[in-house]
PDB file of C-alpha atoms in Angstrom:
ATOM      1  CA  MET A   1     -18.835 -17.515  21.672  1.00  0.00           C
ATOM      2  CA  THR A   2     -22.047 -18.052  19.780  1.00  0.00           C
ATOM      3  CA  ALA A   3     -22.689 -18.264  16.075  1.00  0.00           C
ATOM      4  CA  SER A   4     -24.418 -15.301  14.533  1.00  0.00           C
ATOM      5  CA  VAL A   5     -26.249 -15.107  11.266  1.00  0.00           C
ATOM      6  CA  SER A   6     -24.923 -12.716   8.633  1.00  0.00           C
ATOM      7  CA  THR A   7     -26.570 -11.752   5.406  1.00  0.00           C
ATOM      8  CA  PRO A   8     -24.291 -12.477   2.443  1.00  0.00           C
ATOM      9  CA  PRO A   9     -23.619  -9.495   0.218  1.00  0.00           C
ATOM     10  CA  SER A  10     -25.872  -9.195  -2.809  1.00  0.00           C
ATOM     11  CA  THR A  11     -24.643  -9.652  -6.360  1.00  0.00           C
ATOM     12  CA  LYS A  12     -24.935  -5.907  -6.919  1.00  0.00           C
ATOM     13  CA  SER A  13     -22.873  -5.206  -3.783  1.00  0.00           C
ATOM     14  CA  LYS A  14     -20.178  -7.602  -4.967  1.00  0.00           C
ATOM     15  CA  GLN A  15     -20.127  -5.971  -8.394  1.00  0.00           C
ATOM     16  CA  LEU A  16     -19.756  -2.553  -6.812  1.00  0.00           C
ATOM     17  CA  GLY A  17     -17.022  -3.979  -4.574  1.00  0.00           C
ATOM     18  CA  VAL A  18     -15.096  -5.217  -7.617  1.00  0.00           C
ATOM     19  CA  ILE A  19     -15.452  -1.813  -9.301  1.00  0.00           C
ATOM     20  CA  PHE A  20     -14.352   0.066  -6.166  1.00  0.00           C
ATOM     21  CA  VAL A  21     -11.307  -2.144  -5.473  1.00  0.00           C
ATOM     22  CA  PHE A  22     -10.232  -2.205  -9.117  1.00  0.00           C
ATOM     23  CA  THR A  23     -10.552   1.581  -9.329  1.00  0.00           C
ATOM     24  CA  ALA A  24      -8.484   1.877  -6.148  1.00  0.00           C
ATOM     25  CA  GLY A  25      -5.778  -0.232  -7.827  1.00  0.00           C
ATOM     26  CA  VAL A  26      -5.885   2.024 -10.893  1.00  0.00           C
ATOM     27  CA  LEU A  27      -5.446   5.127  -8.720  1.00  0.00           C
ATOM     28  CA  TRP A  28      -2.593   3.540  -6.757  1.00  0.00           C
ATOM     29  CA  SER A  29      -0.911   2.479  -9.996  1.00  0.00           C
ATOM     30  CA  THR A  30      -0.335   6.145 -10.918  1.00  0.00           C
ATOM     31  CA  VAL A  31       2.215   6.654  -8.138  1.00  0.00           C
ATOM     32  CA  GLY A  32       5.148   5.825 -10.434  1.00  0.00           C
ATOM     33  CA  LEU A  33       3.922   8.174 -13.149  1.00  0.00           C
ATOM     34  CA  GLY A  34       3.350  10.965 -10.643  1.00  0.00           C
ATOM     35  CA  ILE A  35       6.850  10.686  -9.215  1.00  0.00           C
ATOM     36  CA  ARG A  36       8.381  10.480 -12.698  1.00  0.00           C
ATOM     37  CA  LEU A  37       6.589  13.721 -13.672  1.00  0.00           C
ATOM     38  CA  ILE A  38       8.069  15.567 -10.682  1.00  0.00           C
ATOM     39  CA  GLU A  39      11.133  17.491 -11.848  1.00  0.00           C
ATOM     40  CA  ASP A  40      13.190  18.651  -8.857  1.00  0.00           C
ATOM     41  CA  ALA A  41      11.643  17.646  -5.517  1.00  0.00           C
ATOM     42  CA  THR A  42      13.383  15.075  -3.304  1.00  0.00           C
ATOM     43  CA  VAL A  43      11.825  12.146  -1.464  1.00  0.00           C
ATOM     44  CA  TRP A  44      11.250  14.211   1.689  1.00  0.00           C
ATOM     45  CA  GLN A  45       9.734  17.189  -0.115  1.00  0.00           C
ATOM     46  CA  ILE A  46       7.375  14.967  -2.100  1.00  0.00           C
ATOM     47  CA  LEU A  47       6.316  13.092   1.034  1.00  0.00           C
ATOM     48  CA  LEU A  48       5.758  16.353   2.936  1.00  0.00           C
ATOM     49  CA  TYR A  49       3.427  17.841   0.338  1.00  0.00           C
ATOM     50  CA  ARG A  50       1.644  14.550  -0.280  1.00  0.00           C
ATOM     51  CA  SER A  51       1.108  14.011   3.454  1.00  0.00           C
ATOM     52  CA  VAL A  52      -0.322  17.491   4.010  1.00  0.00           C
ATOM     53  CA  SER A  53      -2.990  17.088   1.334  1.00  0.00           C
ATOM     54  CA  MET A  54      -3.711  13.465   2.294  1.00  0.00           C
ATOM     55  CA  SER A  55      -4.154  14.313   5.985  1.00  0.00           C
ATOM     56  CA  LEU A  56      -6.511  17.211   5.310  1.00  0.00           C
ATOM     57  CA  PHE A  57      -8.530  15.109   2.864  1.00  0.00           C
ATOM     58  CA  LEU A  58      -8.818  12.112   5.197  1.00  0.00           C
ATOM     59  CA  TYR A  59      -9.743  14.302   8.176  1.00  0.00           C
ATOM     60  CA  VAL A  60     -12.726  15.684   6.261  1.00  0.00           C
ATOM     61  CA  VAL A  61     -13.742  12.243   4.935  1.00  0.00           C
ATOM     62  CA  ILE A  62     -13.540  10.564   8.362  1.00  0.00           C
ATOM     63  CA  ARG A  63     -15.581  13.338   9.978  1.00  0.00           C
ATOM     64  CA  LEU A  64     -18.258  13.123   7.299  1.00  0.00           C
ATOM     65  CA  ARG A  65     -18.287   9.316   7.255  1.00  0.00           C
ATOM     66  CA  SER A  66     -18.293   8.600  10.995  1.00  0.00           C
ATOM     67  CA  GLY A  67     -19.532  11.846  12.533  1.00  0.00           C
ATOM     68  CA  GLU A  68     -16.578  11.972  14.909  1.00  0.00           C
ATOM     69  CA  SER A  69     -12.983  13.127  14.962  1.00  0.00           C
ATOM     70  CA  PRO A  70     -10.326  10.699  13.697  1.00  0.00           C
ATOM     71  CA  PHE A  71      -8.461  11.377  16.944  1.00  0.00           C
ATOM     72  CA  ALA A  72     -11.335   9.788  18.883  1.00  0.00           C
ATOM     73  CA  GLN A  73     -11.076   6.676  16.710  1.00  0.00           C
ATOM     74  CA  LEU A  74      -7.313   6.584  17.176  1.00  0.00           C
ATOM     75  CA  ARG A  75      -7.664   6.746  20.961  1.00  0.00           C
ATOM     76  CA  ARG A  76      -9.856   3.645  20.862  1.00  0.00           C
ATOM     77  CA  VAL A  77      -7.278   1.698  18.856  1.00  0.00           C
ATOM     78  CA  GLY A  78      -4.394   2.887  21.028  1.00  0.00           C
ATOM     79  CA  PHE A  79      -0.750   1.903  20.580  1.00  0.00           C
ATOM     80  CA  PRO A  80      -1.302  -0.365  17.534  1.00  0.00           C
ATOM     81  CA  ALA A  81      -2.430   2.754  15.619  1.00  0.00           C
ATOM     82  CA  VAL A  82       0.888   4.427  16.464  1.00  0.00           C
ATOM     83  CA  VAL A  83       2.819   1.408  15.168  1.00  0.00           C
ATOM     84  CA  ALA A  84       0.664   1.353  12.037  1.00  0.00           C
ATOM     85  CA  GLY A  85       1.213   5.076  11.472  1.00  0.00           C
ATOM     86  CA  PHE A  86       5.007   4.935  11.783  1.00  0.00           C
ATOM     87  CA  SER A  87       5.195   1.815   9.606  1.00  0.00           C
ATOM     88  CA  LEU A  88       3.346   3.639   6.834  1.00  0.00           C
ATOM     89  CA  VAL A  89       5.803   6.540   6.980  1.00  0.00           C
ATOM     90  CA  ALA A  90       8.624   4.051   6.400  1.00  0.00           C
ATOM     91  CA  ALA A  91       6.624   2.430   3.596  1.00  0.00           C
ATOM     92  CA  TYR A  92       5.924   5.772   1.904  1.00  0.00           C
ATOM     93  CA  SER A  93       9.556   6.899   2.142  1.00  0.00           C
ATOM     94  CA  GLY A  94      10.945   3.641   0.801  1.00  0.00           C
ATOM     95  CA  GLY A  95       8.367   3.573  -1.973  1.00  0.00           C
ATOM     96  CA  ILE A  96       9.126   7.070  -3.277  1.00  0.00           C
ATOM     97  CA  PHE A  97      12.888   6.512  -3.108  1.00  0.00           C
ATOM     98  CA  ALA A  98      12.562   3.136  -4.853  1.00  0.00           C
ATOM     99  CA  ILE A  99      10.657   4.628  -7.781  1.00  0.00           C
ATOM    100  CA  GLN A 100      13.239   7.404  -8.109  1.00  0.00           C
ATOM    101  CA  ALA A 101      16.142   4.927  -7.992  1.00  0.00           C
ATOM    102  CA  THR A 102      14.916   2.008 -10.101  1.00  0.00           C
ATOM    103  CA  SER A 103      12.345   1.281 -12.793  1.00  0.00           C
ATOM    104  CA  VAL A 104       8.665   1.636 -11.910  1.00  0.00           C
ATOM    105  CA  ALA A 105       8.073  -1.980 -12.964  1.00  0.00           C
ATOM    106  CA  ASN A 106      10.804  -3.246 -10.659  1.00  0.00           C
ATOM    107  CA  ALA A 107       9.533  -1.185  -7.723  1.00  0.00           C
ATOM    108  CA  MET A 108       5.842  -2.009  -8.214  1.00  0.00           C
ATOM    109  CA  LEU A 109       6.491  -5.734  -8.481  1.00  0.00           C
ATOM    110  CA  LEU A 110       8.537  -5.702  -5.282  1.00  0.00           C
ATOM    111  CA  PHE A 111       5.798  -3.720  -3.526  1.00  0.00           C
ATOM    112  CA  ALA A 112       3.516  -6.685  -4.264  1.00  0.00           C
ATOM    113  CA  THR A 113       5.473  -8.874  -1.824  1.00  0.00           C
ATOM    114  CA  ALA A 114       3.812  -7.108   1.152  1.00  0.00           C
ATOM    115  CA  PRO A 115       1.179  -9.867   1.720  1.00  0.00           C
ATOM    116  CA  PHE A 116       3.957 -12.446   2.067  1.00  0.00           C
ATOM    117  CA  PHE A 117       5.804 -10.309   4.617  1.00  0.00           C
ATOM    118  CA  ALA A 118       2.483  -9.843   6.435  1.00  0.00           C
ATOM    119  CA  ALA A 119       1.896 -13.601   6.529  1.00  0.00           C
ATOM    120  CA  VAL A 120       5.297 -14.236   8.116  1.00  0.00           C
ATOM    121  CA  LEU A 121       4.946 -11.329  10.559  1.00  0.00           C
ATOM    122  CA  GLY A 122       1.458 -12.469  11.539  1.00  0.00           C
ATOM    123  CA  TRP A 123       2.852 -15.941  12.182  1.00  0.00           C
ATOM    124  CA  ILE A 124       5.702 -14.586  14.349  1.00  0.00           C
ATOM    125  CA  VAL A 125       3.914 -11.785  16.213  1.00  0.00           C
ATOM    126  CA  LEU A 126       0.271 -12.879  16.368  1.00  0.00           C
ATOM    127  CA  ARG A 127       0.763 -16.650  16.126  1.00  0.00           C
ATOM    128  CA  GLU A 128      -1.506 -16.761  13.081  1.00  0.00           C
ATOM    129  CA  PRO A 129      -1.130 -20.007  11.101  1.00  0.00           C
ATOM    130  CA  VAL A 130       0.317 -19.816   7.592  1.00  0.00           C
ATOM    131  CA  ARG A 131      -0.997 -22.242   4.976  1.00  0.00           C
ATOM    132  CA  LEU A 132       1.417 -24.594   3.245  1.00  0.00           C
ATOM    133  CA  ALA A 133       0.411 -23.050  -0.099  1.00  0.00           C
ATOM    134  CA  THR A 134       1.488 -19.650   1.192  1.00  0.00           C
ATOM    135  CA  TRP A 135       4.901 -20.967   2.302  1.00  0.00           C
ATOM    136  CA  ILE A 136       5.375 -22.438  -1.175  1.00  0.00           C
ATOM    137  CA  ALA A 137       4.307 -19.138  -2.745  1.00  0.00           C
ATOM    138  CA  ILE A 138       6.798 -17.271  -0.535  1.00  0.00           C
ATOM    139  CA  ALA A 139       9.605 -19.584  -1.673  1.00  0.00           C
ATOM    140  CA  VAL A 140       8.658 -19.019  -5.319  1.00  0.00           C
ATOM    141  CA  ALA A 141       8.472 -15.259  -4.715  1.00  0.00           C
ATOM    142  CA  VAL A 142      11.976 -15.252  -3.219  1.00  0.00           C
ATOM    143  CA  GLY A 143      13.216 -16.924  -6.407  1.00  0.00           C
ATOM    144  CA  GLY A 144      11.526 -14.262  -8.506  1.00  0.00           C
ATOM    145  CA  ILE A 145      13.055 -11.484  -6.410  1.00  0.00           C
ATOM    146  CA  ALA A 146      16.499 -13.053  -6.777  1.00  0.00           C
ATOM    147  CA  ILE A 147      16.129 -13.005 -10.565  1.00  0.00           C
ATOM    148  CA  MET A 148      14.962  -9.373 -10.506  1.00  0.00           C
ATOM    149  CA  VAL A 149      17.944  -8.076  -8.510  1.00  0.00           C
ATOM    150  CA  ALA A 150      20.574 -10.322 -10.110  1.00  0.00           C
ATOM    151  CA  ASP A 151      21.554  -7.717 -12.720  1.00  0.00           C
ATOM    152  CA  LYS A 152      21.647  -4.785 -10.292  1.00  0.00           C
ATOM    153  CA  SER A 153      24.710  -5.594  -8.218  1.00  0.00           C
ATOM    154  CA  GLY A 154      26.595  -2.492  -7.090  1.00  0.00           C
ATOM    155  CA  SER A 155      24.189  -0.032  -8.706  1.00  0.00           C
ATOM    156  CA  ILE A 156      21.749   2.545  -7.388  1.00  0.00           C
ATOM    157  CA  ALA A 157      19.011   0.311  -8.805  1.00  0.00           C
ATOM    158  CA  LEU A 158      19.955  -2.364  -6.246  1.00  0.00           C
ATOM    159  CA  ILE A 159      19.506   0.180  -3.452  1.00  0.00           C
ATOM    160  CA  GLY A 160      16.167   1.091  -5.013  1.00  0.00           C
ATOM    161  CA  SER A 161      15.139  -2.577  -5.037  1.00  0.00           C
ATOM    162  CA  LEU A 162      16.070  -2.927  -1.368  1.00  0.00           C
ATOM    163  CA  ALA A 163      14.079   0.241  -0.611  1.00  0.00           C
ATOM    164  CA  ALA A 164      11.075  -1.265  -2.423  1.00  0.00           C
ATOM    165  CA  LEU A 165      11.329  -4.405  -0.283  1.00  0.00           C
ATOM    166  CA  GLY A 166      11.639  -2.182   2.786  1.00  0.00           C
ATOM    167  CA  SER A 167       8.500  -0.363   1.680  1.00  0.00           C
ATOM    168  CA  SER A 168       6.565  -3.612   1.289  1.00  0.00           C
ATOM    169  CA  PHE A 169       7.780  -4.660   4.752  1.00  0.00           C
ATOM    170  CA  GLY A 170       6.434  -1.375   6.136  1.00  0.00           C
ATOM    171  CA  PHE A 171       3.037  -2.066   4.581  1.00  0.00           C
ATOM    172  CA  ALA A 172       3.163  -5.560   6.092  1.00  0.00           C
ATOM    173  CA  VAL A 173       3.799  -4.120   9.562  1.00  0.00           C
ATOM    174  CA  PHE A 174       0.838  -1.786   8.984  1.00  0.00           C
ATOM    175  CA  THR A 175      -1.390  -4.761   8.119  1.00  0.00           C
ATOM    176  CA  VAL A 176      -0.318  -6.756  11.165  1.00  0.00           C
ATOM    177  CA  ALA A 177      -0.722  -3.705  13.433  1.00  0.00           C
ATOM    178  CA  LEU A 178      -4.336  -3.351  12.282  1.00  0.00           C
ATOM    179  CA  ARG A 179      -4.989  -7.006  13.154  1.00  0.00           C
ATOM    180  CA  TRP A 180      -3.167  -6.532  16.467  1.00  0.00           C
ATOM    181  CA  GLY A 181      -5.443  -3.599  17.264  1.00  0.00           C
ATOM    182  CA  ARG A 182      -8.443  -5.709  16.200  1.00  0.00           C
ATOM    183  CA  THR A 183      -9.666  -3.169  13.695  1.00  0.00           C
ATOM    184  CA  GLY A 184     -10.242  -3.425   9.977  1.00  0.00           C
ATOM    185  CA  GLU A 185     -10.561   0.349   9.680  1.00  0.00           C
ATOM    186  CA  MET A 186      -7.541   1.709   7.839  1.00  0.00           C
ATOM    187  CA  LEU A 187      -8.372   5.388   7.421  1.00  0.00           C
ATOM    188  CA  PRO A 188      -7.657   6.682  10.969  1.00  0.00           C
ATOM    189  CA  SER A 189      -4.227   5.018  11.034  1.00  0.00           C
ATOM    190  CA  VAL A 190      -3.445   6.353   7.554  1.00  0.00           C
ATOM    191  CA  PHE A 191      -4.501   9.815   8.761  1.00  0.00           C
ATOM    192  CA  LEU A 192      -2.106   9.452  11.720  1.00  0.00           C
ATOM    193  CA  SER A 193       0.680   8.354   9.366  1.00  0.00           C
ATOM    194  CA  GLY A 194       0.196  11.612   7.467  1.00  0.00           C
ATOM    195  CA  LEU A 195       0.673  13.629  10.657  1.00  0.00           C
ATOM    196  CA  PHE A 196       3.786  11.624  11.549  1.00  0.00           C
ATOM    197  CA  ALA A 197       5.134  12.100   8.014  1.00  0.00           C
ATOM    198  CA  ILE A 198       4.597  15.872   8.163  1.00  0.00           C
ATOM    199  CA  ALA A 199       6.534  16.151  11.437  1.00  0.00           C
ATOM    200  CA  ILE A 200       9.353  13.845  10.278  1.00  0.00           C
ATOM    201  CA  THR A 201       9.757  15.340   6.801  1.00  0.00           C
ATOM    202  CA  LEU A 202       9.705  18.903   8.137  1.00  0.00           C
ATOM    203  CA  SER A 203      12.542  17.958  10.506  1.00  0.00           C
ATOM    204  CA  ILE A 204      14.524  16.245   7.756  1.00  0.00           C
ATOM    205  CA  CYS A 205      14.035  19.142   5.323  1.00  0.00           C
ATOM    206  CA  ALA A 206      15.227  21.573   8.001  1.00  0.00           C
ATOM    207  CA  TYR A 207      18.256  19.393   8.806  1.00  0.00           C
ATOM    208  CA  LEU A 208      19.196  18.992   5.127  1.00  0.00           C
ATOM    209  CA  ASP A 209      18.422  22.664   4.397  1.00  0.00           C
ATOM    210  CA  LEU A 210      15.890  21.693   1.739  1.00  0.00           C
ATOM    211  CA  PRO A 211      13.491  24.439   0.635  1.00  0.00           C
ATOM    212  CA  LEU A 212       9.901  24.015   1.742  1.00  0.00           C
ATOM    213  CA  LEU A 213       8.564  25.913  -1.242  1.00  0.00           C
ATOM    214  CA  LEU A 214       8.338  23.746  -4.372  1.00  0.00           C
ATOM    215  CA  SER A 215       7.614  24.782  -7.921  1.00  0.00           C
ATOM    216  CA  PRO A 216       3.884  24.930  -8.755  1.00  0.00           C
ATOM    217  CA  ARG A 217       4.321  21.833 -10.947  1.00  0.00           C
ATOM    218  CA  ASP A 218       6.093  19.681  -8.346  1.00  0.00           C
ATOM    219  CA  GLY A 219       3.944  20.892  -5.455  1.00  0.00           C
ATOM    220  CA  GLY A 220       0.718  20.432  -7.405  1.00  0.00           C
ATOM    221  CA  ILE A 221       1.583  16.888  -8.483  1.00  0.00           C
ATOM    222  CA  ALA A 222       2.669  15.874  -4.966  1.00  0.00           C
ATOM    223  CA  MET A 223      -0.476  17.302  -3.343  1.00  0.00           C
ATOM    224  CA  GLY A 224      -2.675  15.784  -6.046  1.00  0.00           C
ATOM    225  CA  MET A 225      -1.136  12.394  -5.279  1.00  0.00           C
ATOM    226  CA  GLY A 226      -2.077  12.808  -1.623  1.00  0.00           C
ATOM    227  CA  VAL A 227      -5.760  13.361  -2.448  1.00  0.00           C
ATOM    228  CA  PHE A 228      -6.386  11.191  -5.494  1.00  0.00           C
ATOM    229  CA  GLN A 229      -3.662   8.558  -5.568  1.00  0.00           C
ATOM    230  CA  VAL A 230      -3.533   7.746  -1.823  1.00  0.00           C
ATOM    231  CA  GLY A 231      -6.655   9.190  -0.193  1.00  0.00           C
ATOM    232  CA  ALA A 232      -9.327   8.407  -2.775  1.00  0.00           C
ATOM    233  CA  GLY A 233      -7.734   5.014  -3.473  1.00  0.00           C
ATOM    234  CA  LEU A 234      -7.925   4.046   0.197  1.00  0.00           C
ATOM    235  CA  ILE A 235     -11.547   5.128   0.504  1.00  0.00           C
ATOM    236  CA  LEU A 236     -12.604   3.093  -2.527  1.00  0.00           C
ATOM    237  CA  TYR A 237     -10.615   0.085  -1.300  1.00  0.00           C
ATOM    238  CA  THR A 238     -12.198   0.350   2.161  1.00  0.00           C
ATOM    239  CA  LEU A 239     -15.700   0.440   0.671  1.00  0.00           C
ATOM    240  CA  GLY A 240     -15.073  -2.381  -1.792  1.00  0.00           C
ATOM    241  CA  SER A 241     -13.227  -4.702   0.580  1.00  0.00           C
ATOM    242  CA  ARG A 242     -16.323  -5.080   2.779  1.00  0.00           C
ATOM    243  CA  THR A 243     -18.080  -7.257   0.188  1.00  0.00           C
ATOM    244  CA  LEU A 244     -15.177  -9.247  -1.279  1.00  0.00           C
ATOM    245  CA  PRO A 245     -13.179 -12.188   0.115  1.00  0.00           C
ATOM    246  CA  ALA A 246      -9.451 -11.809   0.703  1.00  0.00           C
ATOM    247  CA  ALA A 247      -8.493 -13.952  -2.308  1.00  0.00           C
ATOM    248  CA  GLU A 248     -10.406 -11.729  -4.721  1.00  0.00           C
ATOM    249  CA  LEU A 249      -8.909  -8.633  -3.106  1.00  0.00           C
ATOM    250  CA  ALA A 250      -5.424 -10.048  -3.670  1.00  0.00           C
ATOM    251  CA  LEU A 251      -6.149 -10.709  -7.345  1.00  0.00           C
ATOM    252  CA  LEU A 252      -7.765  -7.305  -7.935  1.00  0.00           C
ATOM    253  CA  SER A 253      -4.839  -5.576  -6.236  1.00  0.00           C
ATOM    254  CA  LEU A 254      -2.640  -6.819  -9.088  1.00  0.00           C
ATOM    255  CA  ALA A 255      -4.181  -4.027 -11.185  1.00  0.00           C
ATOM    256  CA  GLU A 256      -1.842  -1.670  -9.345  1.00  0.00           C
ATOM    257  CA  VAL A 257       1.203  -3.819 -10.096  1.00  0.00           C
ATOM    258  CA  LEU A 258       0.389  -4.361 -13.772  1.00  0.00           C
ATOM    259  CA  LEU A 259      -0.841  -0.868 -14.629  1.00  0.00           C
ATOM    260  CA  GLY A 260       1.960   1.015 -12.854  1.00  0.00           C
ATOM    261  CA  PRO A 261       4.632   0.040 -15.425  1.00  0.00           C
ATOM    262  CA  PHE A 262       2.101   0.481 -18.251  1.00  0.00           C
ATOM    263  CA  TRP A 263       1.507   4.185 -17.514  1.00  0.00           C
ATOM    264  CA  VAL A 264       5.204   5.093 -17.535  1.00  0.00           C
ATOM    265  CA  TRP A 265       5.796   2.997 -20.677  1.00  0.00           C
ATOM    266  CA  PHE A 266       2.792   4.410 -22.533  1.00  0.00           C
ATOM    267  CA  ILE A 267       3.328   8.050 -21.514  1.00  0.00           C
ATOM    268  CA  LEU A 268       7.087   8.300 -20.880  1.00  0.00           C
ATOM    269  CA  GLY A 269       8.503   5.349 -22.837  1.00  0.00           C
ATOM    270  CA  GLU A 270      10.145   3.688 -19.809  1.00  0.00           C
ATOM    271  CA  THR A 271      11.029   0.027 -20.420  1.00  0.00           C
ATOM    272  CA  VAL A 272      12.158  -2.829 -18.167  1.00  0.00           C
ATOM    273  CA  SER A 273      15.144  -5.168 -18.132  1.00  0.00           C
ATOM    274  CA  ALA A 274      14.858  -8.855 -19.004  1.00  0.00           C
ATOM    275  CA  ASN A 275      15.598  -9.824 -15.401  1.00  0.00           C
ATOM    276  CA  THR A 276      12.802  -7.616 -14.103  1.00  0.00           C
ATOM    277  CA  LEU A 277      10.416  -9.080 -16.671  1.00  0.00           C
ATOM    278  CA  PHE A 278      11.212 -12.747 -15.990  1.00  0.00           C
ATOM    279  CA  GLY A 279      11.552 -12.335 -12.231  1.00  0.00           C
ATOM    280  CA  GLY A 280       8.314 -10.343 -12.166  1.00  0.00           C
ATOM    281  CA  ILE A 281       6.468 -13.120 -13.969  1.00  0.00           C
ATOM    282  CA  VAL A 282       7.671 -15.619 -11.352  1.00  0.00           C
ATOM    283  CA  LEU A 283       6.589 -13.236  -8.591  1.00  0.00           C
ATOM    284  CA  LEU A 284       3.149 -12.704 -10.132  1.00  0.00           C
ATOM    285  CA  VAL A 285       2.672 -16.466 -10.502  1.00  0.00           C
ATOM    286  CA  SER A 286       3.360 -16.893  -6.779  1.00  0.00           C
ATOM    287  CA  ILE A 287       0.844 -14.158  -5.867  1.00  0.00           C
ATOM    288  CA  VAL A 288      -1.896 -15.500  -8.147  1.00  0.00           C
ATOM    289  CA  GLY A 289      -1.270 -19.084  -7.046  1.00  0.00           C
ATOM    290  CA  ASN A 290      -1.532 -18.138  -3.384  1.00  0.00           C
ATOM    291  CA  ALA A 291      -4.741 -16.177  -3.971  1.00  0.00           C
ATOM    292  CA  LEU A 292      -6.380 -18.955  -6.000  1.00  0.00           C
ATOM    293  CA  SER A 293      -5.440 -21.592  -3.446  1.00  0.00           C
ATOM    294  CA  GLY A 294      -7.102 -19.457  -0.777  1.00  0.00           C
ATOM    295  CA  LYS A 295     -10.345 -19.268  -2.771  1.00  0.00           C
ATOM    296  CA  ARG A 296     -10.824 -23.011  -2.396  1.00  0.00           C
ATOM    297  CA  ARG A 297     -10.846 -22.825   1.373  1.00  0.00           C
ATOM    298  CA  LYS A 298     -14.064 -22.538   3.332  1.00  0.00           C
ATOM    299  CA  PRO A 299     -14.335 -19.206   5.133  1.00  0.00           C
ATOM    300  CA  PRO A 300     -14.204 -19.402   8.931  1.00  0.00           C
ATOM    301  CA  PRO A 301     -17.554 -19.282  10.750  1.00  0.00           C
ATOM    302  CA  ILE A 302     -18.723 -15.811  11.722  1.00  0.00           C
ATOM    303  CA  THR A 303     -18.956 -15.514  15.495  1.00  0.00           C
ATOM    304  CA  ALA A 304     -19.919 -12.876  17.965  1.00  0.00           C
ATOM    305  CA  PRO A 305     -19.427 -12.586  21.723  1.00  0.00           C
TER     306      PRO A 305
END
């Protein structure tokens, strides 16, 4: 291995990166509002419509961006792309159910635990070291989660909270699968997850005898989420993440967590319980503390074969 010289990103590139990643967080933060505005559709119907529009959108974007089919990119990644795709289907399903079953604030805050799950999974599966500061942050986060679910015993909201944690675990598996496949390119695996979701949700809808035709309102919102909330958000995040360190990405991603509850409060008047508020503050402190502690570390040297 020999050291290679890399040109640091310019100030303008970093500023654009901040704008892109923050805008991605704003788009992702609308997921709770979108699901709240849907009147009749179930988890599987929403996921079906959202996956169809997302897959079509990402196919076009990947072709225009790379000049090749996303299937060619997926063949290069191989089995890790399959794992990443299935893990995202689980994450999507758990996320939609969680928002339908519990408050948006509760769900969004629990979604934010994904980096901690990823750290532990990376340590177990890939033998990646975990910093002491991250272990401390994980312990603090567990305390915050315990406070958040303490007042939900025996209720559907508790099931929703567990689904939110399951969703964040799915996103963590997706993250580790990308590192396992040695690729930082998310879009092809997300495209594959859309195809998997279409096949799975069609089967589930047929088994449960759920209608495939939704009302124009529900279908339009679900398909709009696939293009703008998921697809466009991922593209902006992919572009912005190339010029920003991981710690800044973690801090900017909190826009999604903080704005998600704001939209449903401002537009629909949805409030949160005291336990969710206090537990969420503890959880946010752990996330910010872990990100800030990472900023003080020197980045690893850039090497090339």
